[in-house]
Amino acid sequence: MPTERSQRLSRAAALRLSLYLRCVAEWPADGDKVSSSRIAEAVGVSDAQVRRDLAALGHLGQRGVGYDARELAAAIRTALGIDRSWRAVLVGVGNLGRALLRYQGFRAQGFQIVGLFDSDPAKVGTEVEGLTVEPAVRLAERAAALRVELGVLTVPGEMAHAAAEALVGAGVRGILNFAPVVLKLPRKVRLVTVDLAIQLEQLAFQVQHGDGANRDDE
Amino acid sequence: MPTERSQRLSRAAALRLSLYLRCVAEWPADGDKVSSSRIAEAVGVSDAQVRRDLAALGHLGQRGVGYDARELAAAIRTALGIDRSWRAVLVGVGNLGRALLRYQGFRAQGFQIVGLFDSDPAKVGTEVEGLTVEPAVRLAERAAALRVELGVLTVPGEMAHAAAEALVGAGVRGILNFAPVVLKLPRKVRLVTVDLAIQLEQLAFQVQHGDGANRDDE
């Protein structure tokens, strides 16, 4: 149940919280308190922005003393909805799919890949990172048994629409799409599309504009 | 040479421009003009935000008529600094590196991977997507001949610091880092770190909060 407070969180604020969490999670367990200015510096936003965002999470820090890193990390996880684990299936066991399966970050943040699907008969039945690849056509019937909530789509662009439809049919509530296509999904299914070229564009922009590129501190 | 106008672009605005560009680039060549509300809907920001961002690029649209898609795309590319090609090397030819090499989006946006490097002797000398993998220790001496501006880092976390140092030594001006580590670089070298778990966190946040999650329309 989202609280009234967390419902007010904008997507931009949610993204900043994810970035703060990275900074705070690396804080040594026996370390001092974390200051907002330290977080601001690591993430590249203004000190005032960090204080505003964290104030919205409740009474966490003390003026001039800073935040307890573990308490702050827990509060951010709760606000983002990652204070529990999420079960996901991955569709498309190519290079990117395999890279994501080996990616430690997913498990560390509570995301569990519990099923692998591919439409290539040569891949079906093979084992990857401890899971057996199943035929994509079986996605819908397997979803209930796997208790799937999220889908990760790492298929080529021309197969993305069919694979997304299969995931919707399987009842997932959200899709993380790596295919370079615009997917149209029913309103109740959330979509985050990762466009890797955008990241490279942002780097080019920063290189081009050097120190003149203003920091994102609203 | 950045113009005075483009220097004022914040990182958040640059990211929105990248997203607008995706929407506009898919517009049919013989199509009608693009309206700000159409872009706003596709990207998930407010109509007012789109109009503000595009107004900052100069005199592009006419009230009530919309924007010429090709003219708008060209203006966005210029503002972002991707109206030219960028030469990059990739360090770490594992699953993720291979996936990125096959990723059509990089070339489409003007990014050329011109060299591959890896420290694994079993990979050195092999050919991947038309390029021969070279030993990572040769990065610095090869950089000038390859005329490298950017580096893409797809090595495991424990090798990221050494690989980043090699890229800095090779004179790159920006690094796109996929390793789940915080890199400290000289100020003159720009860094964009892609944390794939963050994307999944944002999806979980949107699923958790349903339609209550406010759109990022500042």
Short mmCIF file of C-alpha atoms in Angstrom, two decimals:
data_model
loop_
_atom_site.label_atom_id
_atom_site.label_comp_id
_atom_site.label_asym_id
_atom_site.label_seq_id
_atom_site.Cartn_x
_atom_site.Cartn_y
_atom_site.Cartn_z
CA MET A 1 0.00 0.00 0.00
CA PRO A 2 1.59 3.24 -1.07
CA THR A 3 1.40 5.91 1.58
CA GLU A 4 0.12 9.34 0.78
CA ARG A 5 3.67 10.63 1.01
CA SER A 6 5.20 8.14 -1.41
CA GLN A 7 2.38 8.70 -3.90
CA ARG A 8 3.51 12.29 -4.20
CA LEU A 9 7.01 11.29 -5.25
CA SER A 10 7.65 12.32 -8.87
CA ARG A 11 9.57 10.09 -11.26
CA ALA A 12 12.45 12.56 -11.22
CA ALA A 13 12.57 12.39 -7.41
CA ALA A 14 12.43 8.58 -7.52
CA LEU A 15 15.42 8.56 -9.86
CA ARG A 16 17.38 10.87 -7.55
CA LEU A 17 16.58 8.58 -4.60
CA SER A 18 18.00 5.62 -6.54
CA LEU A 19 21.21 7.59 -7.05
CA TYR A 20 21.39 8.64 -3.38
CA LEU A 21 20.92 4.98 -2.41
CA ARG A 22 24.02 3.98 -4.44
CA CYS A 23 26.07 6.54 -2.54
CA VAL A 24 24.67 5.66 0.90
CA ALA A 25 24.87 1.88 0.38
CA GLU A 26 28.64 2.14 -0.11
CA TRP A 27 29.07 3.97 3.18
CA PRO A 28 31.21 1.95 5.64
CA ALA A 29 29.06 0.24 8.29
CA ASP A 30 31.18 1.68 11.11
CA GLY A 31 31.49 5.08 9.47
CA ASP A 32 30.39 8.52 10.52
CA LYS A 33 27.02 9.95 9.63
CA VAL A 34 26.48 10.88 5.98
CA SER A 35 26.05 14.56 5.20
CA SER A 36 23.69 15.87 2.51
CA SER A 37 26.61 17.71 0.93
CA ARG A 38 28.55 14.46 0.59
CA ILE A 39 25.59 12.83 -1.19
CA ALA A 40 25.08 15.96 -3.31
CA GLU A 41 28.70 15.90 -4.44
CA ALA A 42 28.63 12.18 -5.32
CA VAL A 43 25.39 12.41 -7.30
CA GLY A 44 25.91 15.83 -8.87
CA VAL A 45 22.84 17.68 -7.59
CA SER A 46 22.65 20.58 -5.17
CA ASP A 47 22.86 20.18 -1.41
CA ALA A 48 19.46 21.89 -1.09
CA GLN A 49 17.91 19.36 -3.48
CA VAL A 50 19.22 16.41 -1.45
CA ARG A 51 17.91 17.93 1.79
CA ARG A 52 14.50 18.58 0.20
CA ASP A 53 14.25 15.05 -1.20
CA LEU A 54 15.28 13.41 2.07
CA ALA A 55 13.02 15.64 4.16
CA ALA A 56 10.11 14.24 2.15
CA LEU A 57 10.96 10.76 3.47
CA GLY A 58 10.30 11.77 7.09
CA HIS A 59 12.40 12.76 10.08
CA LEU A 60 15.75 11.22 9.28
CA GLY A 61 18.70 13.49 9.89
CA GLN A 62 19.61 16.16 12.38
CA ARG A 63 20.77 19.57 11.30
CA GLY A 64 24.56 19.69 11.41
CA VAL A 65 24.85 16.02 12.33
CA GLY A 66 23.90 14.22 9.13
CA TYR A 67 22.08 11.00 8.39
CA ASP A 68 22.59 7.49 9.70
CA ALA A 69 23.56 5.63 6.52
CA ARG A 70 21.67 2.41 7.28
CA GLU A 71 18.52 4.18 8.39
CA LEU A 72 18.63 6.40 5.33
CA ALA A 73 19.16 3.44 2.96
CA ALA A 74 16.18 1.64 4.52
CA ALA A 75 13.96 4.73 4.17
CA ILE A 76 14.89 5.14 0.51
CA ARG A 77 14.24 1.46 -0.20
CA THR A 78 10.80 1.76 1.38
CA ALA A 79 9.96 4.90 -0.60
CA LEU A 80 11.00 3.22 -3.86
CA GLY A 81 9.21 -0.05 -3.10
CA ILE A 82 12.38 -2.14 -3.08
CA ASP A 83 12.24 -3.06 0.59
CA ARG A 84 11.02 -6.45 -0.68
CA SER A 85 12.13 -8.79 -3.46
CA TRP A 86 10.65 -8.74 -6.98
CA ARG A 87 10.35 -11.79 -9.23
CA ALA A 88 11.12 -11.31 -12.91
CA VAL A 89 11.46 -13.38 -16.08
CA LEU A 90 13.91 -12.57 -18.84
CA VAL A 91 12.87 -12.98 -22.48
CA GLY A 92 15.68 -13.15 -25.03
CA VAL A 93 18.80 -15.06 -23.95
CA GLY A 94 21.34 -13.38 -26.25
CA ASN A 95 24.49 -11.48 -25.30
CA LEU A 96 22.63 -8.74 -23.47
CA GLY A 97 20.34 -11.22 -21.67
CA ARG A 98 23.36 -13.23 -20.51
CA ALA A 99 25.15 -10.09 -19.38
CA LEU A 100 22.13 -9.07 -17.32
CA LEU A 101 21.87 -12.54 -15.76
CA ARG A 102 25.45 -12.21 -14.54
CA TYR A 103 24.90 -8.67 -13.40
CA GLN A 104 25.32 -8.65 -9.63
CA GLY A 105 23.39 -5.43 -9.18
CA PHE A 106 19.96 -6.96 -9.82
CA ARG A 107 20.18 -9.51 -7.05
CA ALA A 108 21.78 -7.01 -4.68
CA GLN A 109 18.75 -4.72 -5.06
CA GLY A 110 16.24 -7.53 -4.52
CA PHE A 111 15.45 -8.46 -8.13
CA GLN A 112 15.34 -12.19 -8.81
CA ILE A 113 15.32 -13.57 -12.33
CA VAL A 114 13.27 -16.77 -11.92
CA GLY A 115 12.72 -17.80 -15.54
CA LEU A 116 14.39 -17.59 -18.97
CA PHE A 117 12.53 -17.69 -22.26
CA ASP A 118 13.65 -17.65 -25.88
CA SER A 119 12.05 -18.48 -29.20
CA ASP A 120 15.26 -19.96 -30.66
CA PRO A 121 14.97 -23.81 -30.53
CA ALA A 122 18.77 -24.01 -30.29
CA LYS A 123 18.68 -22.13 -27.00
CA VAL A 124 15.63 -23.83 -25.46
CA GLY A 125 16.69 -26.52 -22.99
CA THR A 126 20.18 -25.10 -22.45
CA GLU A 127 21.19 -23.97 -18.98
CA VAL A 128 22.32 -20.38 -18.34
CA GLU A 129 23.36 -19.21 -14.89
CA GLY A 130 21.52 -22.10 -13.27
CA LEU A 131 18.23 -21.67 -15.13
CA THR A 132 16.93 -23.73 -18.06
CA VAL A 133 15.81 -21.73 -21.09
CA GLU A 134 12.13 -22.40 -21.88
CA PRO A 135 10.27 -21.80 -25.16
CA ALA A 136 8.80 -18.29 -25.41
CA VAL A 137 5.39 -19.70 -26.38
CA ARG A 138 5.10 -21.25 -22.91
CA LEU A 139 5.49 -17.91 -21.13
CA ALA A 140 1.81 -17.35 -20.33
CA GLU A 141 1.20 -20.82 -18.91
CA ARG A 142 4.40 -20.79 -16.81
CA ALA A 143 3.88 -17.31 -15.34
CA ALA A 144 1.55 -18.35 -12.53
CA ALA A 145 3.84 -21.12 -11.29
CA LEU A 146 6.82 -18.75 -11.40
CA ARG A 147 4.83 -16.00 -9.62
CA VAL A 148 6.17 -13.41 -12.03
CA GLU A 149 5.71 -9.68 -11.48
CA LEU A 150 8.18 -8.09 -13.90
CA GLY A 151 9.54 -8.91 -17.33
CA VAL A 152 12.95 -8.02 -18.77
CA LEU A 153 12.90 -7.83 -22.55
CA THR A 154 16.25 -8.41 -24.30
CA VAL A 155 15.07 -9.59 -27.72
CA PRO A 156 15.93 -8.00 -31.11
CA GLY A 157 13.72 -5.07 -32.09
CA GLU A 158 11.65 -6.99 -34.62
CA MET A 159 10.62 -9.53 -31.97
CA ALA A 160 9.91 -7.06 -29.19
CA HIS A 161 6.21 -6.46 -29.85
CA ALA A 162 5.33 -10.19 -29.82
CA ALA A 163 7.46 -10.81 -26.72
CA ALA A 164 5.89 -7.84 -24.91
CA GLU A 165 2.44 -9.17 -25.75
CA ALA A 166 3.39 -12.56 -24.34
CA LEU A 167 4.59 -10.87 -21.13
CA VAL A 168 1.34 -8.91 -20.85
CA GLY A 169 -0.55 -12.17 -21.42
CA ALA A 170 1.51 -13.70 -18.64
CA GLY A 171 0.21 -11.00 -16.30
CA VAL A 172 3.39 -9.05 -15.57
CA ARG A 173 2.87 -5.62 -14.02
CA GLY A 174 5.94 -4.00 -15.49
CA ILE A 175 8.38 -4.47 -18.38
CA LEU A 176 12.01 -3.36 -18.58
CA ASN A 177 12.58 -3.05 -22.32
CA PHE A 178 16.04 -3.01 -23.88
CA ALA A 179 14.79 -3.37 -27.47
CA PRO A 180 15.10 -0.13 -29.48
CA VAL A 181 11.37 0.10 -30.22
CA VAL A 182 8.42 2.03 -28.80
CA LEU A 183 6.05 -0.48 -27.17
CA LYS A 184 2.36 0.19 -26.70
CA LEU A 185 1.15 -1.57 -23.56
CA PRO A 186 -2.16 -1.63 -21.68
CA ARG A 187 -2.30 1.20 -19.14
CA LYS A 188 -2.03 -1.13 -16.16
CA VAL A 189 1.37 -2.46 -17.30
CA ARG A 190 4.28 -0.13 -16.53
CA LEU A 191 7.12 0.27 -19.00
CA VAL A 192 10.69 1.47 -18.62
CA THR A 193 12.68 1.47 -21.85
CA VAL A 194 16.47 1.50 -21.59
CA ASP A 195 17.97 3.21 -24.62
CA LEU A 196 21.71 2.70 -24.37
CA ALA A 197 22.47 5.27 -27.05
CA ILE A 198 20.87 7.94 -24.86
CA GLN A 199 23.55 7.40 -22.23
CA LEU A 200 26.25 7.83 -24.86
CA GLU A 201 24.51 10.99 -26.13
CA GLN A 202 24.51 12.41 -22.63
CA LEU A 203 28.23 11.71 -22.36
CA ALA A 204 28.86 13.40 -25.72
CA PHE A 205 26.85 16.40 -24.52
CA GLN A 206 28.95 16.71 -21.37
CA VAL A 207 32.22 16.32 -23.27
CA GLN A 208 31.11 18.87 -25.85
CA HIS A 209 30.07 21.46 -23.32
CA GLY A 210 32.77 20.80 -20.74
CA ASP A 211 32.35 22.54 -17.45
CA GLY A 212 29.75 24.78 -19.06
CA ALA A 213 27.15 21.98 -18.78
CA ASN A 214 25.10 23.00 -15.80
CA ARG A 215 24.58 20.40 -13.14
CA ASP A 216 21.11 19.07 -12.74
CA ASP A 217 20.21 20.90 -9.58
CA GLU A 218 16.93 22.40 -10.78
CA MET B 1 32.33 25.59 -29.96
CA PRO B 2 29.36 25.57 -27.64
CA THR B 3 27.08 28.53 -28.13
CA GLU B 4 26.00 30.65 -25.21
CA ARG B 5 22.55 29.11 -25.51
CA SER B 6 23.68 25.48 -25.41
CA GLN B 7 25.96 26.16 -22.46
CA ARG B 8 22.90 27.04 -20.45
CA LEU B 9 21.32 23.63 -21.08
CA SER B 10 21.11 21.65 -17.84
CA ARG B 11 21.80 17.91 -17.75
CA ALA B 12 18.11 17.28 -17.10
CA ALA B 13 17.18 19.32 -20.16
CA ALA B 14 19.78 17.48 -22.25
CA LEU B 15 18.24 14.16 -21.20
CA ARG B 16 14.76 15.37 -22.15
CA LEU B 17 16.08 16.48 -25.56
CA SER B 18 17.47 12.96 -26.13
CA LEU B 19 14.00 11.56 -25.41
CA TYR B 20 12.28 14.09 -27.69
CA LEU B 21 14.75 13.16 -30.43
CA ARG B 22 13.68 9.48 -30.23
CA CYS B 23 10.08 10.51 -30.73
CA VAL B 24 10.78 12.97 -33.55
CA ALA B 25 13.22 10.67 -35.38
CA GLU B 26 10.45 8.08 -35.79
CA TRP B 27 8.13 10.61 -37.40
CA PRO B 28 7.32 9.66 -41.03
CA ALA B 29 9.28 11.78 -43.54
CA ASP B 30 6.11 12.71 -45.42
CA GLY B 31 4.10 13.22 -42.25
CA ASP B 32 2.36 16.25 -40.81
CA LYS B 33 4.08 18.62 -38.43
CA VAL B 34 4.79 17.31 -34.92
CA SER B 35 2.91 18.96 -32.08
CA SER B 36 4.43 19.57 -28.65
CA SER B 37 1.53 17.66 -27.08
CA ARG B 38 2.35 14.59 -29.18
CA ILE B 39 5.98 14.69 -28.00
CA ALA B 40 4.84 15.34 -24.43
CA GLU B 41 2.59 12.29 -24.47
CA ALA B 42 5.25 10.00 -25.93
CA VAL B 43 7.93 11.07 -23.47
CA GLY B 44 5.74 11.51 -20.39
CA VAL B 45 6.40 15.16 -19.55
CA SER B 46 4.04 18.12 -19.71
CA ASP B 47 3.21 19.94 -22.90
CA ALA B 48 4.45 23.18 -21.31
CA GLN B 49 7.81 21.56 -20.51
CA VAL B 50 8.27 20.44 -24.13
CA ARG B 51 7.42 23.91 -25.44
CA ARG B 52 9.83 25.53 -22.97
CA ASP B 53 12.66 23.14 -23.87
CA LEU B 54 12.17 23.56 -27.61
CA ALA B 55 11.80 27.33 -27.38
CA ALA B 56 15.31 27.38 -25.89
CA LEU B 57 16.63 25.88 -29.16
CA GLY B 58 15.51 28.88 -31.20
CA HIS B 59 12.61 29.73 -33.48
CA LEU B 60 11.44 26.33 -34.60
CA GLY B 61 7.67 25.91 -34.51
CA GLN B 62 4.68 28.09 -35.14
CA ARG B 63 1.91 28.40 -32.60
CA GLY B 64 -0.91 26.05 -33.57
CA VAL B 65 1.04 24.57 -36.48
CA GLY B 66 3.68 22.44 -34.79
CA TYR B 67 7.28 21.63 -35.63
CA ASP B 68 8.86 20.32 -38.80
CA ALA B 69 10.18 16.93 -37.66
CA ARG B 70 13.43 16.99 -39.64
CA GLU B 71 14.25 20.57 -38.69
CA LEU B 72 13.52 19.80 -35.04
CA ALA B 73 15.66 16.64 -35.06
CA ALA B 74 18.57 18.59 -36.56
CA ALA B 75 18.24 21.37 -33.95
CA ILE B 76 18.23 18.83 -31.10
CA ARG B 77 21.28 17.03 -32.50
CA THR B 78 23.15 20.32 -32.71
CA ALA B 79 22.21 21.27 -29.15
CA LEU B 80 23.38 17.89 -27.84
CA GLY B 81 26.60 17.88 -29.87
CA ILE B 82 25.68 14.79 -31.87
CA ASP B 83 25.46 16.54 -35.23
CA ARG B 84 28.86 14.95 -35.90
CA SER B 85 30.27 11.45 -35.36
CA TRP B 86 32.19 10.40 -32.24
CA ARG B 87 34.96 7.79 -32.17
CA ALA B 88 35.03 5.40 -29.23
CA VAL B 89 36.92 2.33 -28.05
CA LEU B 90 35.34 -0.47 -26.05
CA VAL B 91 37.27 -2.08 -23.21
CA GLY B 92 35.99 -5.49 -22.04
CA VAL B 93 34.73 -7.81 -24.78
CA GLY B 94 32.39 -9.96 -22.66
CA ASN B 95 28.66 -10.52 -23.10
CA LEU B 96 27.76 -6.90 -22.45
CA GLY B 97 30.54 -5.59 -24.71
CA ARG B 98 29.41 -7.88 -27.53
CA ALA B 99 25.79 -6.84 -27.03
CA LEU B 100 26.78 -3.17 -27.28
CA LEU B 101 28.83 -3.82 -30.43
CA ARG B 102 25.75 -5.29 -32.11
CA TYR B 103 23.55 -2.52 -30.79
CA GLN B 104 22.30 -0.61 -33.83
CA GLY B 105 21.46 2.50 -31.84
CA PHE B 106 25.08 3.60 -31.34
CA ARG B 107 25.91 3.82 -35.03
CA ALA B 108 22.53 5.35 -35.82
CA GLN B 109 23.31 8.23 -33.45
CA GLY B 110 26.79 8.78 -34.86
CA PHE B 111 28.87 6.76 -32.38
CA GLN B 112 31.53 4.61 -34.00
CA ILE B 113 33.35 1.90 -32.06
CA VAL B 114 36.79 1.91 -33.70
CA GLY B 115 38.76 -0.35 -31.35
CA LEU B 116 38.28 -3.30 -29.00
CA PHE B 117 40.51 -4.05 -26.03
CA ASP B 118 40.59 -6.86 -23.47
CA SER B 119 43.12 -8.15 -20.97
CA ASP B 120 42.16 -11.81 -21.52
CA PRO B 121 44.83 -13.42 -23.78
CA ALA B 122 42.17 -15.89 -25.04
CA LYS B 123 40.18 -12.98 -26.48
CA VAL B 124 43.08 -10.95 -27.87
CA GLY B 125 43.44 -11.53 -31.62
CA THR B 126 39.89 -12.79 -32.11
CA GLU B 127 37.56 -10.88 -34.40
CA VAL B 128 34.27 -9.48 -33.10
CA GLU B 129 31.89 -7.58 -35.36
CA GLY B 130 34.67 -6.87 -37.84
CA LEU B 131 37.23 -5.60 -35.30
CA THR B 132 40.23 -7.46 -33.90
CA VAL B 133 40.49 -7.51 -30.10
CA GLU B 134 43.76 -5.90 -28.95
CA PRO B 135 45.53 -6.29 -25.60
CA ALA B 136 44.36 -3.76 -23.00
CA VAL B 137 47.98 -2.80 -22.20
CA ARG B 138 48.31 -1.38 -25.73
CA LEU B 139 45.42 1.06 -25.27
CA ALA B 140 47.50 4.19 -24.64
CA GLU B 141 49.85 3.69 -27.60
CA ARG B 142 46.99 2.86 -30.01
CA ALA B 143 44.74 5.75 -29.00
CA ALA B 144 46.38 8.39 -31.20
CA ALA B 145 46.20 6.24 -34.34
CA LEU B 146 42.56 5.42 -33.63
CA ARG B 147 41.76 9.11 -32.92
CA VAL B 148 39.71 8.10 -29.89
CA GLU B 149 37.49 10.56 -28.04
CA LEU B 150 35.29 8.33 -25.87
CA GLY B 151 35.69 5.04 -24.02
CA VAL B 152 33.05 2.45 -23.26
CA LEU B 153 33.91 0.38 -20.19
CA THR B 154 32.34 -3.08 -20.00
CA VAL B 155 34.79 -4.88 -17.74
CA PRO B 156 34.00 -6.62 -14.42
CA GLY B 157 33.91 -4.31 -11.39
CA GLU B 158 37.30 -5.38 -10.03
CA MET B 159 39.01 -4.43 -13.30
CA ALA B 160 37.22 -1.14 -13.84
CA HIS B 161 39.66 1.17 -12.06
CA ALA B 162 42.69 -0.08 -14.02
CA ALA B 163 40.79 0.03 -17.31
CA ALA B 164 39.54 3.56 -16.61
CA GLU B 165 43.10 4.65 -15.85
CA ALA B 166 44.24 3.18 -19.15
CA LEU B 167 41.49 5.10 -20.96
CA VAL B 168 42.49 8.34 -19.22
CA GLY B 169 46.10 7.63 -20.20
CA ALA B 170 44.91 7.15 -23.76
CA GLY B 171 43.49 10.66 -23.69
CA VAL B 172 39.76 9.99 -23.93
CA ARG B 173 37.52 12.93 -23.01
CA GLY B 174 34.62 10.88 -21.70
CA ILE B 175 33.91 7.39 -20.34
CA LEU B 176 30.64 5.47 -20.46
CA ASN B 177 30.97 3.09 -17.53
CA PHE B 178 28.86 -0.05 -17.16
CA ALA B 179 30.88 -1.50 -14.26
CA PRO B 180 29.07 -1.26 -10.90
CA VAL B 181 31.78 0.84 -9.27
CA VAL B 182 32.29 4.52 -8.52
CA LEU B 183 35.20 5.78 -10.63
CA LYS B 184 37.30 8.80 -9.68
CA LEU B 185 38.52 10.53 -12.82
CA PRO B 186 40.44 13.74 -13.49
CA ARG B 187 38.06 16.68 -13.81
CA LYS B 188 38.67 17.08 -17.53
CA VAL B 189 37.36 13.57 -18.25
CA ARG B 190 33.56 13.27 -18.24
CA LEU B 191 31.88 10.20 -16.80
CA VAL B 192 28.45 8.68 -17.31
CA THR B 193 27.83 5.53 -15.31
CA VAL B 194 25.04 3.23 -16.45
CA ASP B 195 23.61 1.36 -13.48
CA LEU B 196 21.20 -1.17 -14.92
CA ALA B 197 19.66 -1.96 -11.53
CA ILE B 198 18.51 1.66 -11.28
CA GLN B 199 16.28 1.17 -14.31
CA LEU B 200 14.72 -1.87 -12.69
CA GLU B 201 14.24 0.08 -9.45
CA GLN B 202 12.42 2.80 -11.34
CA LEU B 203 10.16 0.17 -12.89
CA ALA B 204 9.43 -1.32 -9.46
CA PHE B 205 8.64 2.16 -8.15
CA GLN B 206 6.15 2.77 -10.95
CA VAL B 207 4.52 -0.65 -10.51
CA GLN B 208 4.30 -0.17 -6.75
CA HIS B 209 2.74 3.27 -6.98
CA GLY B 210 0.59 2.68 -10.04
CA ASP B 211 -1.05 5.71 -11.52
CA GLY B 212 -0.29 7.56 -8.30
CA ALA B 213 3.31 8.03 -9.45
CA ASN B 214 3.41 11.61 -10.64
CA ARG B 215 4.80 12.22 -14.05
CA ASP B 216 8.04 14.08 -14.27
CA ASP B 217 6.62 17.33 -15.58
CA GLU B 218 8.30 19.70 -13.13
#
